[in-house]
Amino acid sequence: MRFICPLIVVNDIEASRSFYENVLNQKVQCDFGENVSFEGGFAIHLKSHFSGLIGINKNDIVQKSNNAELYFEEDDLDSFLQKLKGMNSATYVHELKEQPWGQRVIRFYDPDMHIVEVGEPMESVVKRFLSKGLSIEETVKRTLMPEEFVRQCL
């Protein structure tokens, strides 16, 4: 058996597809109408169709459960943040913050209130700390990354 991808349920397939394509730069892999899969390894499924497949009332599919998120990384996080701030419709879980291991992240909701996290890659975090003068050992301790990983980022 192999795992294929997470699938999230959406109210409006076109609005959600547009969000993931235009805001998060995801490329559609397959479009089956009620189900769209993205090259990034996740899929969206139209609520009215999905509820019929699993045999439950669509009103029993709950929005904004805050129990999962889709995680993305962005090399140019500052540019992405500017793009996101230009969207008046963005609803934030929280503004940009730094995690205890030094990674900068932002969390917000997609059109169906699924949490989306966008963070900088750990390679970028390591390079940022090294460029600020932290030693390899200090960077390992601060980022929780293995020493070999930190050395590869040099």
XYZ file of C-alpha atoms in Angstrom:
154
model
C 0.000 0.000 0.000
C 1.155 3.551 -0.658
C -0.133 6.905 0.463
C -1.196 9.144 -2.431
C -2.193 12.563 -1.082
C -4.313 14.527 1.356
C -7.672 15.666 -0.004
C -9.578 18.640 1.347
C -13.257 19.334 0.762
C -14.261 22.694 -0.707
C -17.541 24.523 -1.344
C -16.561 26.124 -4.656
C -14.061 24.154 -6.731
C -13.285 27.072 -9.069
C -12.666 29.559 -6.246
C -10.429 27.100 -4.412
C -8.575 26.123 -7.563
C -7.973 29.798 -8.316
C -6.714 30.394 -4.767
C -4.187 27.557 -4.907
C -3.063 28.444 -8.428
C -2.860 32.227 -8.041
C -1.965 32.741 -4.385
C 0.204 29.687 -3.744
C 1.459 29.134 -7.328
C 0.354 25.493 -7.439
C 0.099 23.711 -10.785
C -2.889 21.517 -11.568
C -1.928 17.917 -12.245
C -5.403 16.572 -13.067
C -8.819 18.211 -13.233
C -11.755 15.811 -12.971
C -14.369 18.519 -12.453
C -15.404 17.727 -8.882
C -11.839 16.752 -7.953
C -8.643 18.643 -8.789
C -5.185 17.360 -7.896
C -2.106 19.565 -7.754
C 1.503 18.727 -8.550
C 2.350 19.660 -4.961
C 0.738 16.433 -3.788
C -2.721 17.371 -2.539
C -6.236 17.518 -3.968
C -9.438 19.485 -3.547
C -12.860 17.881 -3.835
C -16.245 19.565 -4.246
C -18.286 19.197 -1.047
C -21.602 18.383 -2.750
C -19.978 15.550 -4.706
C -17.796 14.283 -1.855
C -20.722 14.066 0.580
C -22.523 11.769 -1.869
C -19.473 9.552 -2.254
C -19.158 8.966 1.478
C -22.918 8.912 2.091
C -23.335 11.797 4.525
C -25.207 15.075 4.456
C -22.995 17.897 3.188
C -23.967 19.928 6.282
C -22.117 17.342 8.364
C -18.826 18.370 6.732
C -17.497 21.011 9.123
C -15.508 24.098 8.161
C -12.763 25.734 10.214
C -12.026 22.717 12.382
C -8.465 23.998 12.956
C -7.202 20.437 13.273
C -4.966 20.206 10.200
C -3.088 22.417 7.785
C -1.522 22.386 4.360
C 2.160 23.334 4.654
C 4.119 25.126 1.938
C 7.627 26.550 1.809
C 8.621 29.695 -0.023
C 12.217 30.692 -0.780
C 11.276 34.374 -1.057
C 9.008 34.639 1.969
C 9.170 38.441 2.108
C 7.820 38.791 -1.449
C 5.083 36.274 -0.702
C 4.099 38.246 2.412
C 3.738 41.392 0.312
C 1.545 39.500 -2.163
C -0.604 38.157 0.676
C -0.965 41.591 2.283
C -2.260 42.886 -1.063
C -5.204 40.513 -0.790
C -7.969 42.150 1.201
C -9.736 38.831 1.622
C -6.955 37.036 3.535
C -8.027 35.850 6.981
C -5.029 35.174 9.213
C -4.583 32.528 11.846
C -1.572 34.643 12.841
C 0.750 37.180 11.243
C 4.382 36.390 10.482
C 6.122 34.879 13.474
C 9.326 33.063 14.222
C 9.098 29.502 15.479
C 11.308 28.438 18.416
C 13.736 26.818 15.919
C 14.077 30.100 14.020
C 11.860 29.448 11.007
C 9.628 32.344 9.993
C 6.054 31.299 9.147
C 2.613 32.720 8.531
C -0.692 30.885 8.797
C -3.952 31.904 7.166
C -7.178 30.345 5.920
C -8.026 29.301 2.389
C -11.516 30.149 1.036
C -12.991 27.127 2.885
C -11.249 27.910 6.183
C -8.567 25.223 5.918
C -5.358 26.387 7.572
C -2.498 27.111 5.175
C 1.009 27.567 6.537
C 3.783 29.125 4.480
C 7.266 29.043 5.925
C 10.793 29.618 4.827
C 12.834 26.487 4.045
C 15.162 25.395 6.836
C 18.110 25.883 4.472
C 17.206 29.581 4.411
C 16.947 29.687 8.199
C 20.376 28.111 8.590
C 21.931 30.490 6.046
C 20.304 33.470 7.794
C 21.770 32.476 11.168
C 25.219 31.755 9.725
C 25.213 35.116 7.914
C 24.400 36.840 11.226
C 27.586 35.385 12.668
C 26.322 32.337 14.531
C 28.794 29.473 14.532
C 27.920 26.060 13.110
C 27.455 24.752 16.647
C 25.238 27.687 17.654
C 23.173 27.258 14.478
C 22.733 23.527 15.158
C 21.544 24.314 18.677
C 19.242 27.146 17.569
C 17.633 25.387 14.564
C 17.627 21.822 15.924
C 19.048 20.734 12.560
C 21.804 18.079 12.390
C 25.340 19.410 12.061
C 25.712 17.682 8.688
C 22.670 19.575 7.367
C 24.043 22.898 8.629
C 27.428 22.234 6.997
C 25.731 21.391 3.698
C 24.032 24.786 3.762
C 27.371 26.629 3.805
